[in-house]
Tab-separated table of C-alpha atoms and ligand atoms in Angstrom:
chain	number	residue	atom	x	y	z
A	863	MET	CA	-7.044	-17.271	-28.543
A	864	ALA	CA	-5.386	-20.566	-26.646
A	865	GLN	CA	-5.449	-20.103	-23.015
A	866	LEU	CA	-2.071	-21.832	-22.933
A	867	THR	CA	-2.908	-22.529	-19.041
A	868	ASN	CA	-5.923	-24.800	-19.320
A	869	THR	CA	-4.173	-26.677	-20.886
A	870	VAL	CA	-1.767	-28.329	-18.292
A	871	PRO	CA	-2.871	-29.719	-15.156
A	872	THR	CA	-2.438	-28.140	-11.963
A	873	ALA	CA	-0.756	-30.519	-10.707
A	874	GLU	CA	2.160	-30.493	-13.078
A	875	LEU	CA	1.835	-26.041	-13.106
A	876	GLN	CA	2.311	-26.659	-9.726
A	877	ALA	CA	5.596	-29.240	-9.642
A	878	LEU	CA	6.975	-26.695	-12.792
A	879	ASP	CA	6.411	-23.618	-9.983
A	880	ALA	CA	7.759	-25.126	-7.532
A	881	ALA	CA	10.498	-25.984	-10.122
A	882	HIS	CA	11.470	-23.185	-11.282
A	883	HIS	CA	10.278	-20.434	-9.792
A	884	MET	CA	11.078	-18.560	-6.885
A	885	HIS	CA	8.062	-16.228	-5.442
A	886	PRO	CA	8.628	-13.305	-3.234
A	887	PHE	CA	7.923	-12.683	0.596
A	888	THR	CA	6.951	-16.707	0.302
A	889	HIS	CA	8.685	-19.909	2.692
A	890	GLY	CA	9.987	-21.933	-0.749
A	891	ALA	CA	10.181	-24.823	0.529
A	892	GLU	CA	6.410	-24.610	2.489
A	893	LEU	CA	5.329	-23.934	-0.937
A	894	GLY	CA	6.833	-26.497	-3.009
A	895	ARG	CA	5.066	-28.895	0.031
A	896	LYS	CA	1.219	-26.847	-1.162
A	897	GLY	CA	1.576	-26.159	-4.504
A	898	ALA	CA	0.906	-22.698	-5.734
A	899	ARG	CA	-2.805	-21.575	-6.267
A	900	ILE	CA	-2.629	-20.566	-10.037
A	901	ILE	CA	-5.122	-17.982	-11.044
A	902	THR	CA	-5.881	-17.395	-14.669
A	903	SER	CA	-8.225	-15.263	-15.515
A	904	ALA	CA	-10.358	-12.580	-13.510
A	905	GLU	CA	-13.523	-10.268	-14.415
A	906	GLY	CA	-14.701	-7.726	-12.025
A	907	CYS	CA	-13.684	-8.507	-7.942
A	908	TRP	CA	-13.836	-11.717	-9.275
A	909	LEU	CA	-10.587	-14.249	-9.691
A	910	THR	CA	-10.897	-18.195	-11.197
A	911	ASP	CA	-8.277	-20.431	-10.433
A	912	SER	CA	-6.759	-23.586	-12.567
A	913	GLU	CA	-9.393	-25.834	-10.802
A	914	GLY	CA	-12.291	-23.701	-11.866
A	915	ASN	CA	-13.149	-21.976	-8.652
A	916	ARG	CA	-14.067	-18.368	-8.768
A	917	ILE	CA	-12.823	-16.518	-5.797
A	918	LEU	CA	-13.696	-13.282	-4.647
A	919	ASP	CA	-10.793	-10.846	-4.339
A	920	GLY	CA	-10.447	-9.380	-1.169
A	921	MET	CA	-7.040	-7.445	-1.978
A	922	ALA	CA	-7.292	-5.969	-5.132
A	923	GLY	CA	-4.093	-7.924	-6.333
A	924	LEU	CA	-1.568	-6.772	-4.155
A	925	TRP	CA	-3.863	-3.462	-3.673
A	926	CYS	CA	-3.916	-2.248	-6.798
A	927	VAL	CA	-6.112	-3.345	-9.613
A	928	ASN	CA	-8.904	-0.878	-7.715
A	929	ILE	CA	-10.375	-0.213	-11.553
A	930	GLY	CA	-11.499	-4.046	-10.866
A	931	TYR	CA	-10.660	-6.702	-13.950
A	932	GLY	CA	-10.941	-7.144	-17.265
A	933	ARG	CA	-11.208	-3.590	-18.033
A	934	GLN	CA	-11.008	-3.641	-22.444
A	935	GLU	CA	-10.528	0.509	-22.383
A	936	LEU	CA	-6.956	-0.760	-20.790
A	937	VAL	CA	-5.813	-3.547	-23.135
A	938	ASP	CA	-6.833	-1.245	-26.213
A	939	ALA	CA	-5.096	1.750	-24.742
A	940	ALA	CA	-1.696	-0.691	-23.952
A	941	ALA	CA	-2.392	-1.849	-27.636
A	942	ARG	CA	-2.491	1.181	-29.539
A	943	GLN	CA	0.651	2.659	-27.452
A	944	MET	CA	2.510	-0.087	-28.376
A	945	ALA	CA	2.103	0.060	-31.622
A	946	GLU	CA	2.436	3.692	-32.249
A	947	LEU	CA	6.077	3.682	-29.943
A	948	PRO	CA	6.106	0.890	-28.008
A	949	PHE	CA	9.384	2.159	-26.034
A	950	TYR	CA	11.696	5.737	-25.470
A	951	ASN	CA	13.024	6.955	-23.277
A	952	THR	CA	12.849	10.279	-21.095
A	953	PHE	CA	16.406	10.631	-20.358
A	954	PHE	CA	19.232	13.251	-22.266
A	955	GLN	CA	16.683	16.086	-22.850
A	956	THR	CA	13.948	13.998	-25.108
A	957	SER	CA	10.858	12.900	-24.332
A	958	HIS	CA	6.769	11.164	-25.651
A	959	VAL	CA	3.238	12.493	-25.741
A	960	PRO	CA	2.042	9.230	-22.751
A	961	ALA	CA	4.282	10.675	-20.194
A	962	ILE	CA	3.892	14.221	-20.586
A	963	ARG	CA	-0.239	13.527	-20.195
A	964	LEU	CA	0.232	12.109	-17.586
A	965	ALA	CA	2.532	14.068	-16.054
A	966	GLU	CA	0.083	16.232	-16.772
A	967	LYS	CA	-2.722	14.958	-14.935
A	968	LEU	CA	-1.397	13.627	-11.814
A	969	ALA	CA	-0.427	17.626	-11.837
A	970	GLU	CA	-3.840	17.919	-11.636
A	971	LEU	CA	-4.761	15.704	-8.915
A	972	ALA	CA	-2.594	16.088	-6.758
A	973	PRO	CA	-2.990	18.559	-4.344
A	974	GLY	CA	-1.556	21.636	-2.986
A	975	ASP	CA	1.589	22.268	-5.253
A	976	LEU	CA	2.375	19.026	-6.521
A	977	ASN	CA	3.043	19.275	-9.522
A	978	HIS	CA	6.266	18.010	-10.861
A	979	VAL	CA	6.208	14.347	-11.385
A	980	PHE	CA	9.526	11.897	-11.843
A	981	PHE	CA	8.920	8.308	-12.817
A	982	ALA	CA	9.467	4.532	-11.711
A	983	GLY	CA	9.195	1.352	-12.899
A	984	SER	CA	7.430	0.842	-8.818
A	985	GLY	CA	7.038	1.838	-5.965
A	986	SER	CA	10.758	0.770	-4.646
A	987	GLU	CA	12.079	2.612	-7.501
A	988	ALA	CA	9.854	5.835	-6.607
A	989	ASN	CA	10.785	5.243	-2.897
A	990	ASP	CA	15.051	4.982	-3.972
A	991	THR	CA	13.855	8.361	-5.810
A	992	ASN	CA	13.193	9.300	-2.611
A	993	ILE	CA	16.013	9.174	-0.889
A	994	ARG	CA	18.077	10.365	-3.365
A	995	MET	CA	16.226	13.233	-4.144
A	996	VAL	CA	15.343	14.485	-0.794
A	997	ARG	CA	19.240	14.459	0.278
A	998	THR	CA	20.921	15.976	-3.192
A	999	TYR	CA	18.092	18.891	-2.347
A	1000	TRP	CA	18.957	19.716	0.831
A	1001	GLU	CA	22.489	19.328	-0.973
A	1002	MET	CA	21.622	22.031	-3.784
A	1003	LYS	CA	20.719	24.418	-0.701
A	1004	GLY	CA	24.163	24.029	1.180
A	1005	GLU	CA	22.675	21.898	3.502
A	1006	PRO	CA	24.748	18.477	2.572
A	1007	GLN	CA	24.908	17.713	6.100
A	1008	LYS	CA	21.059	17.385	6.155
A	1009	LYS	CA	20.925	13.091	5.269
A	1010	ALA	CA	19.137	11.142	8.405
A	1011	ILE	CA	15.693	9.899	6.986
A	1012	ILE	CA	13.049	9.893	9.511
A	1013	SER	CA	11.377	6.925	9.494
A	1014	ARG	CA	8.603	4.562	11.104
A	1015	TRP	CA	8.728	0.395	12.769
A	1016	ASN	CA	6.777	-1.311	10.830
A	1017	ALA	CA	5.941	0.546	7.809
A	1018	TYR	CA	6.510	-0.401	4.077
A	1019	HIS	CA	8.026	1.302	1.309
A	1020	GLY	CA	8.980	-1.229	-1.026
A	1021	SER	CA	12.157	-4.352	-1.091
A	1022	SER	CA	15.130	-2.828	-3.151
A	1023	VAL	CA	17.790	-2.228	-0.708
A	1024	GLY	CA	16.707	1.612	-0.700
A	1025	SER	CA	12.653	1.903	0.602
A	1026	GLY	CA	13.712	-1.497	2.223
A	1027	SER	CA	15.537	0.345	4.965
A	1028	LEU	CA	12.891	2.888	4.539
A	1029	GLY	CA	10.749	0.636	5.747
A	1030	GLY	CA	10.309	-0.569	9.562
A	1031	MET	CA	10.267	-4.302	8.815
A	1032	LYS	CA	12.279	-5.802	11.440
A	1033	GLY	CA	12.076	-9.233	9.258
A	1034	MET	CA	13.244	-7.435	6.111
A	1035	HIS	CA	15.755	-5.643	7.618
A	1036	ALA	CA	17.546	-8.847	9.258
A	1037	GLN	CA	18.067	-10.023	5.275
A	1038	GLY	CA	21.523	-8.772	3.278
A	1039	GLY	CA	22.336	-6.090	5.263
A	1040	LEU	CA	20.126	-3.275	5.345
A	1041	PRO	CA	19.098	-0.748	6.960
A	1042	ILE	CA	21.315	1.832	4.858
A	1043	PRO	CA	23.354	4.266	6.865
A	1044	ASP	CA	21.316	7.726	8.528
A	1045	VAL	CA	17.670	5.917	8.047
A	1046	HIS	CA	15.818	6.235	11.757
A	1047	HIS	CA	12.996	4.643	13.351
A	1048	ILE	CA	10.334	5.644	14.744
A	1049	ASP	CA	7.367	3.689	16.860
A	1050	GLN	CA	4.269	2.829	15.339
A	1051	PRO	CA	0.406	4.785	16.409
A	1052	ASN	CA	-0.885	1.008	16.363
A	1053	TRP	CA	-2.957	1.943	19.793
A	1054	TRP	CA	-4.713	-2.016	19.681
A	1055	ALA	CA	-1.436	-3.263	20.003
A	1056	GLU	CA	0.979	-0.673	21.968
A	1057	GLY	CA	-1.586	1.695	23.521
A	1058	GLY	CA	-1.057	0.306	26.862
A	1059	GLU	CA	-3.266	2.213	29.906
A	1060	MET	CA	-3.579	5.285	27.195
A	1061	SER	CA	-5.909	6.815	25.585
A	1062	PRO	CA	-5.822	6.389	21.843
A	1063	GLU	CA	-5.773	10.251	21.910
A	1064	GLU	CA	-3.016	9.715	24.584
A	1065	PHE	CA	-1.212	7.328	22.437
A	1066	GLY	CA	-1.451	9.117	19.194
A	1067	LEU	CA	-0.217	12.797	20.614
A	1068	ALA	CA	3.316	10.552	22.800
A	1069	ARG	CA	3.733	8.821	19.167
A	1070	ALA	CA	4.089	11.792	17.099
A	1071	ARG	CA	6.261	13.648	19.677
A	1072	GLN	CA	8.425	10.705	19.094
A	1073	LEU	CA	9.105	12.054	15.845
A	1074	GLU	CA	10.629	15.580	17.692
A	1075	GLU	CA	12.240	13.904	19.823
A	1076	LYS	CA	13.478	11.971	17.109
A	1077	ILE	CA	15.001	15.492	15.190
A	1078	LEU	CA	15.865	16.667	18.556
A	1079	GLU	CA	18.101	13.559	19.136
A	1080	LEU	CA	19.777	13.602	15.842
A	1081	GLY	CA	19.779	17.770	15.134
A	1082	PRO	CA	17.532	19.558	13.414
A	1083	GLU	CA	20.496	20.236	10.904
A	1084	ASN	CA	21.264	17.166	10.264
A	1085	VAL	CA	17.435	15.613	9.312
A	1086	ALA	CA	16.464	15.313	5.572
A	1087	ALA	CA	12.940	14.490	5.433
A	1088	PHE	CA	9.979	11.718	7.683
A	1089	ILE	CA	8.463	8.936	4.896
A	1090	ALA	CA	5.231	7.624	6.637
A	1091	GLU	CA	2.153	5.471	4.633
A	1092	PRO	CA	-1.288	7.961	5.700
A	1093	VAL	CA	-2.393	4.713	6.820
A	1094	GLN	CA	-0.182	2.340	6.816
A	1095	GLY	CA	-0.711	-0.728	5.285
A	1096	ALA	CA	1.114	-4.353	4.351
A	1097	GLY	CA	1.700	-2.821	8.032
A	1098	GLY	CA	-1.397	-4.271	9.067
A	1099	VAL	CA	-4.202	-1.319	8.216
A	1100	ILE	CA	-2.928	0.162	11.082
A	1101	VAL	CA	-5.296	3.497	10.960
A	1102	ALA	CA	-3.769	6.317	13.583
A	1103	PRO	CA	-5.264	7.576	16.304
A	1104	GLU	CA	-7.172	11.567	15.126
A	1105	THR	CA	-4.039	13.215	17.473
A	1106	TYR	CA	-1.662	11.855	14.929
A	1107	TRP	CA	-1.613	13.591	12.120
A	1108	PRO	CA	-1.797	17.513	12.929
A	1109	GLU	CA	0.430	17.350	15.449
A	1110	VAL	CA	3.181	15.628	12.726
A	1111	SER	CA	2.019	18.361	10.445
A	1112	ARG	CA	2.722	20.798	12.823
A	1113	ILE	CA	6.365	19.296	14.135
A	1114	VAL	CA	7.980	19.200	10.143
A	1115	LYS	CA	6.627	22.482	9.801
A	1116	HIS	CA	8.446	23.735	12.672
A	1117	TYR	CA	11.046	22.215	12.330
A	1118	GLY	CA	11.718	22.413	8.301
A	1119	ILE	CA	11.566	18.880	7.738
A	1120	LEU	CA	10.300	17.882	4.186
A	1121	LEU	CA	7.556	14.867	4.038
A	1122	ILE	CA	7.306	12.045	2.149
A	1123	ALA	CA	3.585	11.139	1.898
A	1124	ASP	CA	3.469	6.942	0.594
A	1125	GLU	CA	0.558	6.751	-1.090
A	1126	VAL	CA	1.572	3.180	-3.132
A	1127	ILE	CA	-1.546	2.315	-1.906
A	1128	CYS	CA	-3.602	5.222	-0.061
A	1129	GLY	CA	-3.255	7.191	-3.318
A	1130	PHE	CA	-6.223	6.947	-6.667
A	1131	GLY	CA	-9.824	6.874	-4.106
A	1132	ARG	CA	-8.450	4.180	-2.214
A	1133	THR	CA	-9.425	6.598	0.883
A	1134	GLY	CA	-12.337	8.040	-0.587
A	1135	ASN	CA	-10.328	10.938	-2.091
A	1136	TRP	CA	-7.580	10.736	-4.663
A	1137	PHE	CA	-5.611	10.392	-2.334
A	1138	GLY	CA	-4.797	9.860	1.912
A	1139	SER	CA	-3.014	13.152	2.360
A	1140	GLN	CA	-6.216	14.673	1.452
A	1141	THR	CA	-8.025	12.707	3.493
A	1142	LEU	CA	-6.130	12.894	6.128
A	1143	ASP	CA	-5.293	16.703	5.904
A	1144	LEU	CA	-1.301	16.292	5.194
A	1145	ALA	CA	0.479	18.382	2.991
A	1146	PRO	CA	3.688	16.455	2.192
A	1147	ASP	CA	6.415	18.307	-0.529
A	1148	ILE	CA	6.365	14.088	-1.821
A	1149	MET	CA	3.544	11.877	-2.850
A	1150	THR	CA	5.545	8.262	-3.615
A	1151	VAL	CA	2.531	6.581	-5.645
A	1152	ALA	CA	2.935	3.334	-8.072
A	1153	LYS	CA	-0.033	0.436	-7.820
A	1154	GLY	CA	-3.498	2.053	-7.990
A	1155	LEU	CA	-1.516	4.956	-10.216
A	1156	SER	CA	-2.308	2.368	-13.860
A	1157	SER	CA	-3.885	-0.446	-11.232
A	1158	GLY	CA	-1.833	-2.608	-11.588
A	1159	TYR	CA	-2.183	-3.138	-15.436
A	1160	GLN	CA	1.492	-2.260	-15.697
A	1161	PRO	CA	4.278	-1.874	-14.086
A	1162	ILE	CA	4.738	2.100	-13.059
A	1163	GLY	CA	5.672	4.239	-10.133
A	1164	GLY	CA	6.781	7.894	-9.655
A	1165	SER	CA	6.914	10.177	-6.925
A	1166	ILE	CA	5.286	13.352	-7.185
A	1167	VAL	CA	6.131	16.354	-5.690
A	1168	SER	CA	6.382	20.220	-4.536
A	1169	SER	CA	7.248	23.377	-6.953
A	1170	GLU	CA	10.119	23.927	-4.018
A	1171	VAL	CA	11.601	20.941	-4.306
A	1172	ALA	CA	11.560	19.985	-8.168
A	1173	SER	CA	12.714	24.219	-9.070
A	1174	VAL	CA	15.483	23.132	-5.831
A	1175	ILE	CA	16.976	20.223	-8.048
A	1176	GLY	CA	16.109	21.301	-11.571
A	1177	GLY	CA	18.282	23.729	-10.606
A	1178	GLY	CA	20.987	21.629	-11.460
A	1179	GLU	CA	21.343	17.999	-12.973
A	1180	PHE	CA	20.045	14.896	-11.133
A	1181	ASN	CA	22.299	12.038	-11.818
A	1182	HIS	CA	19.332	9.704	-11.524
A	1183	GLY	CA	16.236	7.611	-13.916
A	1184	TYR	CA	15.411	4.764	-14.486
A	1185	THR	CA	15.520	3.016	-18.088
A	1186	TYR	CA	11.755	2.710	-17.808
A	1187	SER	CA	10.823	5.991	-16.066
A	1188	GLY	CA	7.994	7.335	-17.424
A	1189	HIS	CA	7.854	4.062	-20.521
A	1190	PRO	CA	5.046	4.546	-23.047
A	1191	VAL	CA	2.773	1.702	-22.307
A	1192	ALA	CA	2.779	1.705	-19.315
A	1193	ALA	CA	1.800	5.959	-18.740
A	1194	ALA	CA	-0.474	5.274	-21.577
A	1195	VAL	CA	-2.596	2.642	-19.422
A	1196	ALA	CA	-2.350	5.004	-16.660
A	1197	LEU	CA	-3.689	7.620	-18.295
A	1198	GLU	CA	-6.727	6.107	-19.194
A	1199	ASN	CA	-6.835	4.442	-16.364
A	1200	LEU	CA	-7.358	8.117	-14.722
A	1201	ARG	CA	-9.846	8.617	-17.161
A	1202	LEU	CA	-12.153	5.546	-15.979
A	1203	LEU	CA	-11.599	6.339	-12.149
A	1204	ASP	CA	-12.360	9.655	-12.803
A	1205	GLU	CA	-14.586	9.633	-15.367
A	1206	GLU	CA	-16.953	7.175	-13.616
A	1207	GLY	CA	-17.232	9.424	-10.500
A	1208	VAL	CA	-15.191	5.489	-8.650
A	1209	VAL	CA	-13.631	7.566	-5.824
A	1210	THR	CA	-17.253	9.606	-5.224
A	1211	ARG	CA	-18.429	6.418	-5.610
A	1212	VAL	CA	-16.471	5.328	-2.909
A	1213	ARG	CA	-16.944	8.576	-0.470
A	1214	GLU	CA	-19.573	8.126	-0.877
A	1215	ASP	CA	-21.918	5.276	-1.441
A	1216	THR	CA	-19.957	1.955	-1.451
A	1217	GLY	CA	-17.010	3.543	0.911
A	1218	PRO	CA	-19.636	4.836	3.954
A	1219	TYR	CA	-22.156	0.724	2.728
A	1220	LEU	CA	-18.269	-1.207	3.659
A	1221	LYS	CA	-17.572	0.511	6.629
A	1222	GLU	CA	-20.953	-0.242	8.347
A	1223	ARG	CA	-20.938	-3.457	7.159
A	1224	PHE	CA	-17.166	-4.766	8.038
A	1225	GLU	CA	-17.962	-2.755	11.090
A	1226	SER	CA	-20.221	-4.922	12.475
A	1227	LEU	CA	-17.560	-8.238	11.662
A	1228	GLY	CA	-16.420	-6.298	15.287
A	1229	GLU	CA	-18.901	-8.050	16.498
A	1230	HIS	CA	-17.773	-11.386	15.989
A	1231	PRO	CA	-16.464	-12.815	19.305
A	1232	MET	CA	-13.097	-13.265	17.753
A	1233	VAL	CA	-12.724	-9.614	16.344
A	1234	GLY	CA	-11.386	-6.965	18.992
A	1235	GLU	CA	-11.065	-4.021	16.591
A	1236	ALA	CA	-12.520	-3.279	13.248
A	1237	LYS	CA	-11.123	-0.028	11.310
A	1238	ILE	CA	-11.868	0.815	7.896
A	1239	VAL	CA	-11.118	3.932	6.408
A	1240	GLY	CA	-12.842	3.952	2.641
A	1241	MET	CA	-12.231	0.331	0.989
A	1242	MET	CA	-8.884	-0.216	3.374
A	1243	GLY	CA	-9.473	-1.960	6.244
A	1244	SER	CA	-8.421	-4.606	9.093
A	1245	LEU	CA	-9.592	-6.744	11.793
A	1246	ALA	CA	-7.381	-7.086	15.001
A	1247	LEU	CA	-7.755	-11.156	15.716
A	1248	THR	CA	-8.228	-12.150	19.998
A	1249	PRO	CA	-8.978	-14.170	22.606
A	1250	ASP	CA	-9.746	-11.303	24.763
A	1251	LYS	CA	-11.069	-7.945	23.291
A	1252	SER	CA	-11.398	-6.611	26.489
A	1253	ALA	CA	-7.679	-7.143	27.361
A	1254	ARG	CA	-6.775	-6.484	23.921
A	1255	ALA	CA	-4.524	-9.136	24.301
A	1256	ALA	CA	-2.727	-11.244	21.669
A	1257	PHE	CA	-3.175	-15.281	21.388
A	1258	LYS	CA	-1.613	-18.095	23.067
A	1259	GLY	CA	1.511	-19.910	21.271
A	1260	GLU	CA	3.467	-17.894	18.202
A	1261	GLY	CA	2.248	-14.869	17.220
A	1262	GLY	CA	0.718	-15.004	13.915
A	1263	THR	CA	-0.588	-18.173	13.839
A	1264	VAL	CA	-4.882	-17.945	14.252
A	1265	GLY	CA	-4.322	-14.784	11.727
A	1266	TYR	CA	-2.481	-17.164	9.443
A	1267	LEU	CA	-5.390	-19.688	10.607
A	1268	CYS	CA	-8.051	-17.122	9.569
A	1269	ARG	CA	-6.053	-16.029	5.521
A	1270	GLU	CA	-6.198	-20.955	5.447
A	1271	ARG	CA	-10.004	-20.499	5.741
A	1272	CYS	CA	-10.799	-17.218	4.074
A	1273	PHE	CA	-9.129	-18.394	0.676
A	1274	ALA	CA	-11.133	-22.126	0.889
A	1275	ASN	CA	-14.388	-20.070	0.971
A	1276	ASN	CA	-12.965	-18.608	-1.735
A	1277	LEU	CA	-12.235	-14.837	-0.284
A	1278	VAL	CA	-8.256	-13.761	-0.741
A	1279	MET	CA	-8.473	-11.783	2.512
A	1280	ARG	CA	-4.981	-11.495	4.105
A	1281	HIS	CA	-3.436	-11.826	7.655
A	1282	VAL	CA	-0.870	-9.891	8.535
A	1283	GLY	CA	0.018	-11.596	11.918
A	1284	ASP	CA	-3.518	-12.091	13.760
A	1285	ARG	CA	-4.584	-8.282	11.912
A	1286	MET	CA	-7.233	-9.709	8.678
A	1287	ILE	CA	-7.229	-7.055	6.453
A	1288	ILE	CA	-8.968	-6.012	3.300
A	1289	SER	CA	-8.525	-3.435	0.084
A	1290	PRO	CA	-11.431	-4.558	-2.711
A	1291	PRO	CA	-11.471	-3.155	-6.187
A	1292	LEU	CA	-12.722	0.368	-5.787
A	1293	VAL	CA	-15.873	-0.761	-8.386
A	1294	ILE	CA	-16.602	-3.809	-5.960
A	1295	SER	CA	-20.863	-3.325	-4.983
A	1296	ARG	CA	-22.727	-3.616	-2.169
A	1297	GLU	CA	-24.092	-7.446	-3.488
A	1298	GLU	CA	-20.231	-8.087	-3.202
A	1299	ILE	CA	-19.502	-6.358	-0.487
A	1300	ASP	CA	-22.083	-8.971	0.978
A	1301	ALA	CA	-20.920	-11.243	0.101
A	1302	LEU	CA	-17.677	-10.253	1.038
A	1303	ILE	CA	-18.566	-9.540	4.378
A	1304	ALA	CA	-20.828	-13.418	4.675
A	1305	ARG	CA	-17.442	-15.485	3.641
A	1306	ALA	CA	-15.527	-13.354	6.127
A	1307	TRP	CA	-17.808	-13.799	8.835
A	1308	LYS	CA	-18.097	-17.905	8.386
A	1309	SER	CA	-14.226	-18.108	7.921
A	1310	LEU	CA	-13.784	-16.198	11.173
A	1311	ASP	CA	-16.530	-19.022	12.853
A	1312	GLU	CA	-14.294	-21.417	10.862
A	1313	ALA	CA	-10.946	-20.175	12.386
A	1314	MET	CA	-12.441	-20.178	16.221
A	1315	ALA	CA	-13.312	-23.578	15.769
A	1316	GLU	CA	-10.009	-24.155	14.754
A	1317	ALA	CA	-7.700	-22.067	17.168
A	1318	LYS	CA	-9.979	-23.789	20.326
A	1319	ALA	CA	-9.150	-27.733	19.075
A	1320	GLN	CA	-5.779	-26.216	19.026
A	1321	GLY	CA	-4.979	-24.896	22.623
A	1322	LEU	CA	-4.776	-21.518	21.100
A	1323	PHE	CA	-7.764	-19.410	22.054
A	1324	ALA	CA	-6.915	-17.736	25.794
A	1325	PRO	CA	-4.382	-15.014	25.652
A	1326	ALA	CA	-0.752	-15.443	25.589
B	1432	PLP	C1	3.580	-1.760	-2.292
B	1432	PLP	C2	4.358	-0.158	-1.601
B	1432	PLP	C3	5.499	-0.149	-1.768
B	1432	PLP	C4	6.942	-0.593	-2.837
B	1432	PLP	O1	5.740	-0.771	-4.279
B	1432	PLP	P1	6.731	-1.707	-5.120
B	1432	PLP	O2	5.603	-1.184	-6.903
B	1432	PLP	O3	5.761	-2.754	-4.481
B	1432	PLP	O4	7.878	-1.765	-5.203
B	1432	PLP	C5	6.177	0.792	-1.285
B	1432	PLP	N1	5.745	1.924	-0.379
B	1432	PLP	C6	3.821	1.369	0.131
B	1432	PLP	C7	3.366	2.043	0.747
B	1432	PLP	C8	3.802	-0.064	-0.843
B	1432	PLP	O5	2.310	-0.073	-0.660
């Protein structure tokens, strides 16, 4: 098969990209000056770019390629389904086999009585569904005033108007008139950046109790739900102190507030169990899923819903849905992806073998002179960069500058590692081997060295 991308010089592709292609979360003019890095193919944990470089993908695409690249089984599943039934909808009392089978499989994998699935095309769409679903649930139960949804600053729940409102990214709220009414935010459990003089344990409790304070301020009779990621992903892989989740669980239970666990990143093995809720012992009423559900091979998301919520919603008509809810090709690919993750023991390996190995190696990066803390759960980890570990100090200059320098050094060393402010984050494919983990750690250490030298040369390596 001819490879379209290899017939055109990189510079030409970059010029066309700059001329016509608007990128998500990207400064357009800056990208136009630099030119995008153009990825042409991938295999396992390795990307190839248009210049022939082989790059170790420490981010699994965008936190999603859990099974790794290049799995022919998923290609075949898509091709078979396209030939048999490329599309049919699930509206108006119709259904099809891939959606039925995938819903059955998700009900089997999900904890507790989360036995019902409402499909969407993405995580953003699924969280939009959740906003309408929890409010409709309370309406149908005769409590229409229960509309408030509590979320957290620096959470990421998607980029649509609804899900972007749930999220707590202030830069997103500043554009386009977000948030929608009746969404409220409490502070995140980020001890490194915001813990001050408190111990992590004290801080975890204090941040959890903000939820209780917010519920009491709004009136428990007005609160529909609390939404949170078990481990914050796009906010910088923030792992809450151990005291946090038990207290949050107590509070939502005590006030009868629905808990929505946004499992878009944590789901499908990322934390060493099928769901982050299992790793952190949460009992959500709804889980948001997307990303790893299909390992990114097809766009698909959904809400996995408890029997209680599903039975109330099912008692009337829920005027909601997407043309591509349960899309047959996406569902067939997701089902095949779950089969591979399951039968090849990928989730178990993350929990018992490669996950612990990555943890040991990743935590050794904490010994680097520029790394203050190295936190990791399963296969999502972060490094807090700092010029002074004991003071947990931020760098001189604008926040995120050193993180950006480090990200650039990683890229130059053929490692994809992202930065969120001055945190460096990883979320590799779950199939990463021990040898590849060694390569990831070696490249990360080298990149940290180079970034530190540059930060020093630019006078940034000093407390703010
Ligand atoms: C990526 C993400 C989303 C949004 O998913 P999209 O498929 O990009 O719409 C929602 N929640 C979390 C936790 C995510 O990481």
